[in-house]
């Protein structure tokens, strides 16, 4: 389980994340939501050791992540930022093979090959394995990066806006794959997501942030209410909880626009 | 206009006036204020033929280069550019070199024109290329500009080596005001109308700094304004290089310092930038004349060292 | 063409160039001409390897393909040192120390400079390569002004000598220096070869590399230090080469057609050595010494850099 204690990030005078205390439930899917500039990505980057914290602690199974060796850390937590743009000509399976670097430092074993195959199969891109990354569509590329992160076989995955710039079909595909990672493999998934409907329908747990602080951290049913979301975003919501899922209407909530 | 600007301007003007007086009085033959009043003919001859021309050249060059820097910074939209970091100086040098070797009988004006044409063409090329490159990091722009300058330099070297003029080429590049006397520096007065023109167009240059799309939607002809700005820059560079040589950093430091305290609205800050550039050169010149009396250090060296240190402090503070 | 065939072809071209360099017009004179040329060939090989490794490693670390470590002020420092030697000791200055003395002094001064700017900029855990670049750039302008003053005030004879140092050439290296350089290069190659695969991961970008378990901070410091050492060797051995690194690295990406640094680095070495050989052959047999290797390389690689800039800006 990952927990965060009195975590802070400031740039000079500017406070971006202020006194955040959280426990992320293990084996569950947690979404970080909130308006722009709430500090969601900053929080995620500090948990992934990509950004130095100003004060506070991030603990993994009770152990401060700062003391872990980089290679050990990479076998326990994997981070995926918004689809990195780079000018390398790599095929999909070459990219996914990089996910095994923490284990074999580049010399692939039979076990590594098995993990790569499994990851490719899991996100259903076996057929693209020989294609070059720069020739794929945005959604396929995101799937390939997700496969690399899955091949890292960590207990915990951190993803920063994995749905950014994806069409609906690919966005649903990514979210389903993440859901299955929790349900079938018991991994902990934490992601920043902007679309409240995706967060509501696929998460177990939601952390809502506002102004650098935690606004509310609770199971989905307690956060996805019209009152809570209205206060969080400063926008009217009409939330319908149906047996098959949630629908949050903030486009034209009833009673506001006639 | 903020209260701060009102406060700073008289102070800056007073400092500037004091520096001007010091510049006239200090030199190989020190002149006391009393000597000026006594109407001694020799003293007045030194003042009129050497000290005042030098003062005028210093003030014009300083103001002109600082304004060049800020215009380039608006056009490229990058705080770290100036003629030395966009290849402008090297292109002007190449133009002069070619004019000098192919038509040695020509005077200062045609040479300056050649420098101007080369500088303008190379700046246009650089600005077009850099705008399309969309570099991720602001620091890369001057880095690439400097590399671009050394490419031009390599071209000039290839040419100079075959004509056996490498050392003299190095010689006239170094900024030096000791050559400025009545009769051979007048070309530099061209900076005066440039300064006036840049002040008249200051508001438009601020808009140019907001980018092509914004400028166009505000009804400005963006390409025309960019070309006009680069022409002002090229004319300033060409006239300074022909009379006093290359002087680095003035266009970099002064606009950055002014913008740190007074923001980026050129209509308001341009007078301060001009004044700052002139004062900075005066300080460097006086220091160069005092340090190893009765000899003097070329101003290219004093600005290079002093400006370099100031600039490093500036970026170091920014990066903290 | 397959990868192995292309590699074979490239090596064949390199072999032919080396043979032409050694034998052209030598009339098989094994007593003087060919041993002299072998010495120069050794300088070319060592210098080429240093330039290829340093520039490719630098481009991977900075995630940018139009940079070279040579612009961080190293060459300006080297020229200032030579100018100071000439200025203080007269035309015999650099010779007074002996070729070995000058070489070792240059390497030491360049390393001290690199340590100083690293220590200054990396204080308190900050790790910003771009500010390192900017600082190097400012140093270059300031130091060049100083060098120019000195050049201005020395005699034409001394200037001609100094000019010799400001342009790349293979004639100044002697066997003793080559042996020292080769020894240092061998030492450097151990950590470089050991981290070849880490370089591959770092080319995915900083965030991805950290996420995959690379000790990024340590990696960058170690390799920036090694790059400084490589630049120091190549500059002291053959003089400034400015843009050559950019040409070599970009040529290697195209010809290797492989993202792995194992292939890119070896291809880079081949290209650097071939380029040096071509320039030397051209100077000797086409230009008849009317130009120098240094000027020719600066010019051709400079033009390549411009073309790269224009092409990239068109594509963007």
Coordinates of C-alpha atoms in Angstrom, one line a residue, chain B residues 59-274:
Chain B
X59 CA 26.3 56.8 -25.9
X60 CA 25.0 56.0 -29.3
X61 CA 26.5 52.5 -29.4
X62 CA 25.3 51.7 -25.9
X63 CA 21.7 52.8 -26.5
X64 CA 21.6 51.3 -30.0
X65 CA 22.9 47.9 -29.0
X66 CA 20.6 47.7 -26.0
X67 CA 17.6 48.6 -28.2
X68 CA 18.8 46.0 -30.8
X69 CA 18.8 43.4 -28.1
X70 CA 15.3 44.2 -27.0
X71 CA 13.9 44.3 -30.6
X72 CA 15.5 40.9 -31.3
X73 CA 14.1 39.5 -28.1
X74 CA 10.6 40.6 -29.1
X75 CA 11.0 39.1 -32.6
X76 CA 12.5 35.8 -31.5
X77 CA 10.4 35.8 -28.3
X78 CA 13.4 34.7 -26.3
X79 CA 15.1 36.5 -23.5
X80 CA 18.6 35.2 -24.2
X81 CA 19.1 36.5 -27.7
X82 CA 21.1 39.5 -28.9
X83 CA 23.2 40.3 -32.0
X84 CA 26.1 38.1 -30.6
X85 CA 23.8 35.1 -30.0
X86 CA 21.9 35.2 -33.3
X87 CA 24.8 35.3 -35.7
X88 CA 24.2 39.0 -36.5
X89 CA 27.7 40.1 -35.6
X90 CA 29.4 37.3 -37.5
X91 CA 27.3 38.0 -40.6
X92 CA 28.2 41.7 -40.5
X93 CA 31.9 40.7 -40.1
X94 CA 31.6 38.5 -43.2
X95 CA 30.0 41.3 -45.2
X96 CA 32.8 43.6 -44.3
X97 CA 35.5 41.1 -45.1
X98 CA 34.1 40.5 -48.5
X99 CA 33.8 44.2 -49.2
X100 CA 37.3 44.8 -48.0
X101 CA 39.0 42.1 -50.1
X102 CA 37.0 42.4 -53.3
X103 CA 36.8 46.2 -53.5
X104 CA 39.6 47.6 -51.2
X105 CA 39.3 51.1 -52.7
X106 CA 35.9 51.6 -51.3
X107 CA 35.3 53.8 -48.2
X108 CA 33.4 53.3 -45.0
X109 CA 29.9 53.8 -46.3
X110 CA 29.8 51.0 -48.9
X111 CA 31.5 48.7 -46.5
X112 CA 28.9 49.4 -43.9
X113 CA 26.3 48.7 -46.5
X114 CA 27.8 45.3 -47.3
X115 CA 27.8 44.5 -43.5
X116 CA 24.2 45.7 -43.3
X117 CA 23.0 43.5 -46.2
X118 CA 24.7 40.4 -44.8
X119 CA 23.5 41.0 -41.3
X120 CA 19.9 41.5 -42.5
X121 CA 19.9 38.4 -44.7
X122 CA 21.4 36.2 -42.0
X123 CA 19.0 37.5 -39.3
X124 CA 16.0 36.9 -41.5
X125 CA 17.2 33.3 -42.1
X126 CA 17.8 32.7 -38.5
X127 CA 14.5 34.2 -37.3
X128 CA 12.6 32.1 -39.8
X129 CA 14.3 28.9 -39.0
X130 CA 14.2 29.3 -35.2
X131 CA 10.5 30.2 -35.3
X132 CA 9.7 27.0 -37.1
X133 CA 11.9 24.8 -35.0
X134 CA 9.7 25.1 -31.8
X135 CA 12.5 24.3 -29.4
X136 CA 11.4 22.9 -26.1
X137 CA 13.8 24.8 -24.0
X138 CA 14.4 28.6 -24.2
X139 CA 18.1 28.2 -23.5
X140 CA 18.5 26.3 -26.8
X141 CA 17.8 29.3 -28.9
X142 CA 20.9 31.3 -28.1
X143 CA 22.9 28.1 -28.1
X144 CA 21.8 27.4 -31.7
X145 CA 22.3 31.1 -32.5
X146 CA 25.9 30.9 -31.3
X147 CA 26.5 27.8 -33.3
X148 CA 25.0 29.5 -36.3
X149 CA 27.4 32.4 -35.8
X150 CA 30.4 30.0 -35.7
X151 CA 29.3 28.5 -39.0
X152 CA 29.3 31.9 -40.5
X153 CA 32.7 32.4 -38.9
X154 CA 34.0 29.2 -40.4
X155 CA 32.9 30.4 -43.8
X156 CA 34.7 33.7 -43.2
X157 CA 37.8 31.8 -42.0
X158 CA 37.9 29.6 -45.1
X159 CA 37.9 32.8 -47.2
X160 CA 40.3 34.8 -45.0
X161 CA 42.8 31.9 -44.8
X162 CA 43.1 31.8 -48.6
X163 CA 43.5 35.6 -48.7
X164 CA 46.0 35.6 -45.8
X165 CA 44.2 38.2 -43.7
X166 CA 43.3 36.1 -40.6
X167 CA 45.0 38.4 -38.1
X168 CA 43.6 41.6 -39.4
X169 CA 40.2 40.0 -39.5
X170 CA 40.5 39.2 -35.8
X171 CA 41.8 42.7 -35.2
X172 CA 38.9 44.8 -36.4
X173 CA 36.3 42.6 -34.7
X174 CA 37.4 43.6 -31.2
X175 CA 35.4 46.5 -29.8
X176 CA 37.6 49.5 -29.2
X177 CA 36.8 53.2 -28.8
X178 CA 40.3 54.5 -28.8
X179 CA 40.2 54.8 -32.6
X180 CA 37.2 57.2 -32.4
X181 CA 38.2 60.7 -33.3
X182 CA 36.6 63.6 -35.1
X183 CA 36.4 62.7 -38.8
X184 CA 36.2 58.9 -38.8
X185 CA 33.3 58.0 -36.6
X186 CA 30.4 60.1 -38.0
X187 CA 28.7 57.1 -39.5
X188 CA 27.6 56.1 -36.1
X189 CA 25.1 59.0 -35.9
X190 CA 22.8 56.8 -38.0
X191 CA 21.9 55.2 -34.7
X192 CA 20.1 58.4 -33.6
X193 CA 17.3 58.1 -36.1
X194 CA 17.1 54.3 -35.4
X195 CA 16.6 55.0 -31.7
X196 CA 13.9 57.5 -32.5
X197 CA 12.2 55.1 -34.9
X198 CA 12.3 52.2 -32.5
X199 CA 10.7 54.5 -29.8
X200 CA 7.9 55.5 -32.2
X201 CA 7.2 51.9 -33.0
X202 CA 7.8 50.6 -29.5
X203 CA 4.1 49.7 -29.0
X204 CA 4.1 47.6 -32.2
X205 CA 7.3 45.8 -31.2
X206 CA 5.5 44.8 -27.9
X207 CA 2.7 43.3 -30.0
X208 CA 5.2 41.5 -32.2
X209 CA 6.5 39.9 -29.0
X210 CA 3.1 38.3 -28.5
X211 CA 3.6 36.2 -31.5
X212 CA 2.4 36.1 -35.2
X213 CA -1.1 35.0 -34.5
X214 CA -1.8 37.5 -31.8
X215 CA -0.2 40.3 -33.8
X216 CA -2.2 39.5 -36.9
X217 CA -5.4 39.4 -35.0
X218 CA -4.6 42.8 -33.6
X219 CA -4.3 44.1 -37.1
X220 CA -0.6 44.3 -37.5
X221 CA 1.3 43.2 -40.6
X222 CA 3.6 40.8 -38.8
X223 CA 6.1 40.0 -41.6
X224 CA 6.5 43.7 -42.3
X225 CA 7.1 44.5 -38.7
X226 CA 9.7 41.7 -38.3
X227 CA 11.6 42.8 -41.4
X228 CA 11.5 46.4 -40.3
X229 CA 12.8 45.5 -36.8
X230 CA 15.6 43.4 -38.3
X231 CA 16.5 46.2 -40.6
X232 CA 16.9 48.6 -37.6
X233 CA 19.0 45.9 -35.9
X234 CA 21.2 45.3 -39.0
X235 CA 21.8 49.0 -39.5
X236 CA 22.8 49.5 -35.9
X237 CA 25.2 46.5 -36.0
X238 CA 26.7 47.5 -39.3
X239 CA 27.4 51.1 -38.1
X240 CA 28.9 50.0 -34.8
X241 CA 31.0 47.3 -36.2
X242 CA 32.5 49.6 -38.8
X243 CA 33.4 52.3 -36.3
X244 CA 34.1 50.6 -33.0
X245 CA 34.0 46.8 -33.6
X246 CA 32.0 44.1 -31.8
X247 CA 30.7 44.6 -28.3
X248 CA 29.0 41.6 -26.7
X249 CA 26.4 41.4 -24.0
X250 CA 25.0 45.0 -23.9
X251 CA 21.9 43.9 -25.8
X252 CA 21.5 40.9 -23.5
X253 CA 22.0 42.3 -20.0
X254 CA 20.4 45.7 -20.1
X255 CA 16.9 44.6 -21.5
X256 CA 16.8 41.7 -19.0
X257 CA 17.7 43.9 -16.0
X258 CA 15.1 46.5 -17.1
X259 CA 12.4 44.0 -17.6
X260 CA 13.1 42.4 -14.3
X261 CA 12.1 45.6 -12.5
X262 CA 9.8 47.4 -15.0
X263 CA 8.2 44.7 -17.1
X264 CA 8.0 44.4 -20.9
X265 CA 5.9 47.2 -22.1
X266 CA 8.4 48.8 -24.5
X267 CA 6.5 52.1 -24.9
X268 CA 7.4 52.6 -21.2
X269 CA 10.7 50.8 -20.8
X270 CA 12.5 51.7 -24.0
X271 CA 13.9 55.1 -22.7
X272 CA 15.3 53.2 -19.7
X273 CA 16.8 50.5 -21.9
X274 CA 18.5 53.1 -24.0

